[in-house]
């Protein structure tokens, strides 16, 4: 499958989808507090998405049973919102996508609930900053590998681990399009970036080893060594004026 180039009109639609995702993520962050039952977040998303006439992209995707992924502490990605109760100091990653007029926007963020445990703020800050680093390199004429390399270098220089088994991706009419966007690797690899490419960049970062394991629910991905993890994701478009983040309010 080739990389699909989006028109300006299509990117405008994706920007609208992105604004709904960003506003809904902000709503979810407001809900997070000790005592919250995680499943409640799925209900909030359903209500918000109905109100804004967008579809929950994740629901039913390869059988995924919810509208949002909620991954806590040593869970990296794809946590299913269930009976779990949020505790003070939890490191909570929220991953959300919606479909508007046939186009998808995909975004994730990590927050710490209440007083942070030692070292956790640094983990979250470095993950967010590594995404910013990746975005900075998402320019027409650059190789895709420059994004990957910038993200990996930023994270590893600060002593954290970069998840290998899960990667970013092209996004458009499908949530996962070509190309894959690894958060590691040499800068002279991959396709040359062009105006109209839309990518979801999503570094997943661990406090310890980067190796992962999947839980018996067939979705939740945890760190193998039980160390904490963080995840940030934006959907971005390559334009003549540089990278444009679409998943913003
Ligand atoms: N944002 C995730 C990704 O980019 C998608 C979550 S998987 C799903 O791969 F099944 F929940 F949709
Ligand atoms: Co994604």
CSV table of C-alpha atoms and ligand atoms in Angstrom, one decimal:
chain,number,residue,atom,x,y,z
A,1,UNK,CA,0.0,0.0,0.0
A,2,UNK,CA,1.3,3.4,-1.0
A,3,UNK,CA,1.3,6.5,1.3
A,4,UNK,CA,-2.0,8.4,0.7
A,5,UNK,CA,-1.6,12.1,0.1
A,6,UNK,CA,-4.5,14.3,1.6
A,7,UNK,CA,-5.9,17.4,0.0
A,8,UNK,CA,-6.2,20.7,1.9
A,9,UNK,CA,-9.9,20.0,2.2
A,10,UNK,CA,-9.3,16.6,3.7
A,11,UNK,CA,-6.8,18.0,6.1
A,12,UNK,CA,-9.4,20.6,7.2
A,13,UNK,CA,-11.8,17.7,8.0
A,14,UNK,CA,-9.1,15.9,9.9
A,15,UNK,CA,-8.4,19.1,11.9
A,16,UNK,CA,-12.1,19.2,12.9
A,17,UNK,CA,-11.9,15.5,14.0
A,18,UNK,CA,-8.7,16.4,15.8
A,19,UNK,CA,-10.3,19.3,17.7
A,20,UNK,CA,-13.1,17.0,19.0
A,21,UNK,CA,-10.5,14.4,20.1
A,22,UNK,CA,-8.4,17.1,21.9
A,23,UNK,CA,-11.4,18.7,23.6
A,24,UNK,CA,-12.7,15.3,24.7
A,25,UNK,CA,-9.2,14.3,26.1
A,26,UNK,CA,-9.3,17.5,28.1
A,27,UNK,CA,-12.7,16.5,29.5
A,28,UNK,CA,-11.3,13.1,30.5
A,29,UNK,CA,-8.4,14.7,32.3
A,30,UNK,CA,-10.9,16.8,34.3
A,31,UNK,CA,-12.6,13.5,35.3
A,32,UNK,CA,-9.5,11.9,36.6
A,33,UNK,CA,-9.2,11.8,40.4
A,34,UNK,CA,-8.5,9.1,43.1
A,35,UNK,CA,-11.6,7.0,43.4
A,36,UNK,CA,-12.7,7.3,39.8
A,37,UNK,CA,-13.8,4.0,38.2
A,38,UNK,CA,-12.0,3.9,34.9
A,39,UNK,CA,-15.0,2.6,32.9
A,40,UNK,CA,-16.8,5.9,33.6
A,41,UNK,CA,-14.4,7.6,31.1
A,42,UNK,CA,-15.8,5.4,28.3
A,43,UNK,CA,-19.3,6.8,29.0
A,44,UNK,CA,-18.0,10.4,28.9
A,45,UNK,CA,-16.5,9.8,25.5
A,46,UNK,CA,-19.7,8.2,24.1
A,47,UNK,CA,-21.7,11.3,25.3
A,48,UNK,CA,-19.2,13.8,23.9
A,49,UNK,CA,-18.9,12.1,20.6
A,50,UNK,CA,-22.7,11.9,20.1
A,51,UNK,CA,-23.0,15.6,20.9
A,52,UNK,CA,-20.3,16.4,18.3
A,53,UNK,CA,-21.6,14.0,15.6
A,54,UNK,CA,-18.3,12.0,15.4
A,55,UNK,CA,-17.9,8.2,15.6
A,56,UNK,CA,-15.7,6.4,18.1
A,57,UNK,CA,-13.0,4.9,15.8
A,58,UNK,CA,-11.6,2.5,18.4
A,59,UNK,CA,-14.9,0.8,19.3
A,60,UNK,CA,-15.0,-2.5,17.4
A,61,UNK,CA,-11.6,-2.0,15.8
A,62,UNK,CA,-10.3,-5.6,15.6
A,63,UNK,CA,-13.0,-6.2,18.3
A,64,UNK,CA,-11.7,-3.6,20.7
A,65,UNK,CA,-14.6,-3.2,23.3
A,66,UNK,CA,-14.4,0.5,24.2
A,67,UNK,CA,-14.1,4.0,22.8
A,68,UNK,CA,-10.9,5.0,24.6
A,69,UNK,CA,-7.7,3.2,25.9
A,70,UNK,CA,-6.8,3.9,29.5
A,71,UNK,CA,-3.4,2.5,30.5
A,72,UNK,CA,-2.3,2.9,34.1
A,73,UNK,CA,1.3,2.8,35.6
A,74,UNK,CA,3.1,-0.2,34.0
A,75,UNK,CA,0.5,-0.5,31.3
A,76,UNK,CA,1.9,1.2,28.2
A,77,UNK,CA,-1.0,1.1,25.7
A,78,UNK,CA,-4.4,-0.5,24.8
A,79,UNK,CA,-5.7,-0.7,28.4
A,80,UNK,CA,-9.5,-1.4,28.4
A,81,UNK,CA,-11.5,0.8,30.7
A,82,UNK,CA,-13.0,-1.5,33.3
A,83,UNK,CA,-13.5,-1.8,37.1
A,84,UNK,CA,-10.1,-0.4,38.0
A,85,UNK,CA,-10.2,2.5,40.6
A,86,UNK,CA,-7.7,5.3,40.1
A,87,UNK,CA,-5.3,5.9,43.0
A,88,UNK,CA,-3.3,8.9,44.1
A,89,UNK,CA,0.0,9.1,42.1
A,90,UNK,CA,-1.2,6.9,39.2
A,91,UNK,CA,0.4,7.5,35.8
A,92,UNK,CA,-2.6,7.4,33.4
A,93,UNK,CA,-2.3,7.3,29.6
A,94,UNK,CA,-5.5,8.2,27.6
A,95,UNK,CA,-5.6,7.3,23.9
A,96,UNK,CA,-8.6,8.5,21.8
A,97,UNK,CA,-9.6,8.6,18.2
A,98,UNK,CA,-12.7,9.8,16.3
A,99,UNK,CA,-14.0,9.6,12.8
A,100,UNK,CA,-15.6,12.7,11.1
A,101,UNK,CA,-16.8,12.6,7.5
A,102,UNK,CA,-14.9,9.4,7.0
A,103,UNK,CA,-11.6,10.7,8.4
A,104,UNK,CA,-9.8,9.7,11.6
A,105,UNK,CA,-7.8,11.8,14.2
A,106,UNK,CA,-5.8,10.0,16.8
A,107,UNK,CA,-4.2,11.4,20.0
A,108,UNK,CA,-2.9,10.3,23.4
A,109,UNK,CA,-1.5,11.9,26.5
A,110,UNK,CA,-0.3,10.9,30.0
A,111,UNK,CA,-1.2,12.6,33.3
A,112,UNK,CA,-0.3,12.0,36.9
A,113,UNK,CA,-3.2,11.9,39.3
A,114,UNK,CA,-2.6,13.9,42.5
A,115,UNK,CA,0.8,14.2,44.1
A,116,UNK,CA,3.4,12.6,41.7
A,117,UNK,CA,5.7,9.8,43.0
A,118,UNK,CA,9.4,10.5,42.6
A,119,UNK,CA,10.6,10.4,39.0
A,120,UNK,CA,7.2,10.2,37.4
A,121,UNK,CA,7.0,13.8,36.3
A,122,UNK,CA,10.3,13.5,34.5
A,123,UNK,CA,9.1,10.4,32.6
A,124,UNK,CA,5.9,12.2,31.5
A,125,UNK,CA,7.8,15.5,30.6
A,126,UNK,CA,10.4,13.6,28.5
A,127,UNK,CA,7.8,11.7,26.7
A,128,UNK,CA,5.8,14.8,25.8
A,129,UNK,CA,9.0,16.6,24.8
A,130,UNK,CA,10.1,13.7,22.6
A,131,UNK,CA,6.9,14.0,20.7
A,132,UNK,CA,7.6,17.7,20.2
A,133,UNK,CA,11.1,16.8,18.9
A,134,UNK,CA,9.6,14.4,16.4
A,135,UNK,CA,7.0,16.9,15.2
A,136,UNK,CA,9.8,19.5,14.7
A,137,UNK,CA,11.5,17.1,12.2
A,138,UNK,CA,8.2,16.3,10.3
A,139,UNK,CA,9.1,18.6,7.3
A,140,UNK,CA,8.7,18.1,3.6
A,141,UNK,CA,12.0,16.9,2.1
A,142,UNK,CA,13.1,15.2,5.4
A,143,UNK,CA,13.3,11.4,5.6
A,144,UNK,CA,10.8,9.7,7.9
A,145,UNK,CA,13.9,8.3,9.8
A,146,UNK,CA,14.7,11.8,10.9
A,147,UNK,CA,11.5,11.8,13.0
A,148,UNK,CA,12.3,8.4,14.5
A,149,UNK,CA,15.9,9.2,15.2
A,150,UNK,CA,15.1,12.5,16.9
A,151,UNK,CA,12.5,10.9,19.2
A,152,UNK,CA,14.8,8.0,20.2
A,153,UNK,CA,17.8,10.3,20.8
A,154,UNK,CA,15.9,12.6,23.0
A,155,UNK,CA,14.5,9.8,25.2
A,156,UNK,CA,17.6,7.7,25.5
A,157,UNK,CA,19.8,10.7,26.3
A,158,UNK,CA,17.6,11.2,29.4
A,159,UNK,CA,17.9,7.6,30.5
A,160,UNK,CA,14.5,6.3,29.5
A,161,UNK,CA,13.5,3.3,27.3
A,162,UNK,CA,11.8,3.5,23.9
A,163,UNK,CA,9.2,0.9,23.1
A,164,UNK,CA,9.9,-0.9,19.8
A,165,UNK,CA,7.0,-3.3,19.4
A,166,UNK,CA,4.4,-0.5,18.8
A,167,UNK,CA,4.9,2.4,16.5
A,168,UNK,CA,3.2,5.5,15.0
A,169,UNK,CA,1.5,5.4,11.6
A,170,UNK,CA,-0.1,7.2,8.7
A,171,UNK,CA,-3.7,8.1,9.4
A,172,UNK,CA,-6.6,9.2,7.1
A,173,UNK,CA,-9.7,7.2,6.0
A,174,UNK,CA,-8.3,4.4,8.1
A,175,UNK,CA,-6.7,4.7,11.5
A,176,UNK,CA,-3.6,2.8,10.4
A,177,UNK,CA,-2.2,3.7,7.0
A,178,UNK,CA,1.2,3.5,5.6
A,179,UNK,CA,3.9,4.4,6.6
A,180,UNK,CA,4.8,2.9,10.0
A,181,UNK,CA,6.5,5.5,12.1
A,182,UNK,CA,9.0,3.9,14.5
A,183,UNK,CA,10.2,5.8,17.6
A,184,UNK,CA,13.7,4.6,17.0
A,185,UNK,CA,16.2,3.9,14.2
A,186,UNK,CA,18.7,5.7,11.9
A,187,UNK,CA,17.8,9.0,10.3
A,188,UNK,CA,18.7,8.0,6.7
A,189,UNK,CA,15.8,5.5,6.4
A,190,UNK,CA,12.3,5.6,5.2
A,191,UNK,CA,10.3,7.6,2.6
A,192,UNK,CA,10.9,11.3,2.0
A,193,UNK,CA,8.1,13.4,3.6
A,194,UNK,CA,5.8,15.3,1.3
A,195,UNK,CA,3.1,17.9,1.6
A,196,UNK,CA,-0.3,16.2,2.3
A,197,UNK,CA,1.1,13.3,4.3
A,198,UNK,CA,-0.7,12.9,7.6
A,199,UNK,CA,1.1,11.0,10.4
A,200,UNK,CA,0.2,9.9,13.9
A,201,UNK,CA,3.5,10.2,15.9
A,202,UNK,CA,3.3,8.4,19.2
A,203,UNK,CA,6.4,7.8,21.4
A,204,UNK,CA,5.8,5.2,24.2
A,205,UNK,CA,8.5,5.5,26.9
A,206,UNK,CA,9.4,3.4,29.9
A,207,UNK,CA,11.2,4.1,33.1
A,208,UNK,CA,13.1,0.8,32.8
A,209,UNK,CA,13.5,-1.7,30.0
A,210,UNK,CA,11.6,-1.1,26.8
A,211,UNK,CA,10.4,-4.7,26.3
A,212,UNK,CA,6.7,-5.4,26.5
A,213,UNK,CA,4.2,-8.1,27.3
A,214,UNK,CA,0.6,-8.5,26.4
A,215,UNK,CA,-2.1,-9.4,29.0
A,216,UNK,CA,-4.7,-12.2,28.9
A,217,UNK,CA,-7.4,-9.7,27.8
A,218,UNK,CA,-5.5,-9.8,24.4
A,219,UNK,CA,-5.2,-6.0,24.5
A,220,UNK,CA,-3.4,-4.4,27.5
A,221,UNK,CA,0.3,-4.0,26.8
A,222,UNK,CA,2.6,-3.7,29.9
A,223,UNK,CA,6.3,-3.3,30.4
A,224,UNK,CA,8.0,-6.7,30.9
A,225,UNK,CA,9.9,-5.4,34.0
A,226,UNK,CA,6.9,-3.7,35.7
A,227,UNK,CA,8.4,-0.2,35.2
A,228,UNK,CA,6.1,2.8,34.6
A,229,UNK,CA,5.3,4.0,31.1
A,230,UNK,CA,4.1,7.1,29.4
A,231,UNK,CA,2.6,7.8,25.9
A,232,UNK,CA,1.9,11.0,23.9
A,233,UNK,CA,0.4,11.1,20.4
A,234,UNK,CA,-0.6,13.8,17.9
A,235,UNK,CA,-2.0,13.5,14.4
A,236,UNK,CA,0.1,15.9,12.3
A,237,UNK,CA,0.0,17.1,8.6
A,238,UNK,CA,3.0,17.9,6.5
A,239,UNK,CA,2.4,21.3,4.9
A,240,UNK,CA,4.4,23.8,2.9
A,241,UNK,CA,4.6,25.8,6.2
A,242,UNK,CA,6.0,22.9,8.2
A,243,UNK,CA,4.2,20.4,10.5
A,244,UNK,CA,0.7,21.2,11.6
A,245,UNK,CA,-0.7,19.5,14.6
A,246,UNK,CA,-4.3,18.6,13.9
A,247,UNK,CA,-5.2,17.2,17.4
A,248,UNK,CA,-5.5,20.5,19.1
A,249,UNK,CA,-8.6,22.4,20.5
B,1,LIG,N1,-4.2,5.0,19.1
B,1,LIG,C1,-4.0,3.6,18.9
B,1,LIG,C2,-3.0,3.3,17.8
B,1,LIG,O1,-2.6,4.3,17.2
B,1,LIG,C3,-5.2,2.8,18.6
B,1,LIG,C4,-5.8,2.1,19.8
B,1,LIG,S1,-6.1,0.5,19.4
B,1,LIG,C5,-7.8,0.3,19.5
B,1,LIG,O2,-2.7,2.2,17.5
B,1,LIG,F1,-8.1,-0.9,19.2
B,1,LIG,F2,-8.2,0.7,20.6
B,1,LIG,F3,-8.4,1.1,18.6
B,2,LIG,CO1,-2.1,5.9,16.9
